[in-house]
Amino acid sequence: MDIKETPDMWVLSLQQRLKIPDIRNAAAHCAAEIETSIEKEGLTASGPWTFISWNLPRDSKTLFDWRICRPVVKPDLYRGKIPLLHLEPIMVAARTHLGSLRTLFTQGYAPLVHEIQMSRHEFSGESREVYHDWRGPGAGYQRIEIQFGLSR
């Protein structure tokens, strides 16, 4: 587990209220919209895709708030339809998951949650997935950084 500060970022972002099984379809649809907007508005992507969740549930039936973000170089002027947001740095406990999406929760999230619970830190309710190396939904290898916001 690494304790660190996230970078200060400007992102194009879309938010939805959904269930964990819905993320795959929402991500595909929203990512395409965001990529189209980046191209149309002449923006430059400046980092990996980031998913932000608030109060991520432990089951597949509970609704939660989810946001997909693509970091961009801050434009001097932006009039696009997709919201441009400023994400200020937060403190997180992080771990990088190397493997398939099938093992993201059991081999990525679960060990990190356990380490945080055994530490002096407390969850803020925000969590993030940073897709450093995304090879498609069925690929056997991904490099995804899991981050849990810390309130202390």
C-alpha angles and dihedrals in degrees: 000000000000122000109209147140120259118233124264104254144181110212142179103229145180125193132205139172107232149134124264094257089055094060095085095059094037091051093051093048096042095044090055090051092049094047090051090051093048090053095043094048094044093240126155121230110231106183148005126300111274127198117202122197132184118212093351106207126231092227137058097239105059121094119231139168115267131180130191115208135187113193114229136181105266107259123221088229129014126183101160124133097238112081117258107212135186113225111200119209118274132186114253143176105229141189130175117232116210111191144047128330088248090070097039094103100036099041100024113031100029097057092045093049089050092051092049092048090052092050133071091257128105129211117249093203094251121106132176140198115204113197103213094163115017116178100172135286097284098042119123093222130051131155106218124167112214115206130186117196113235126217091194 
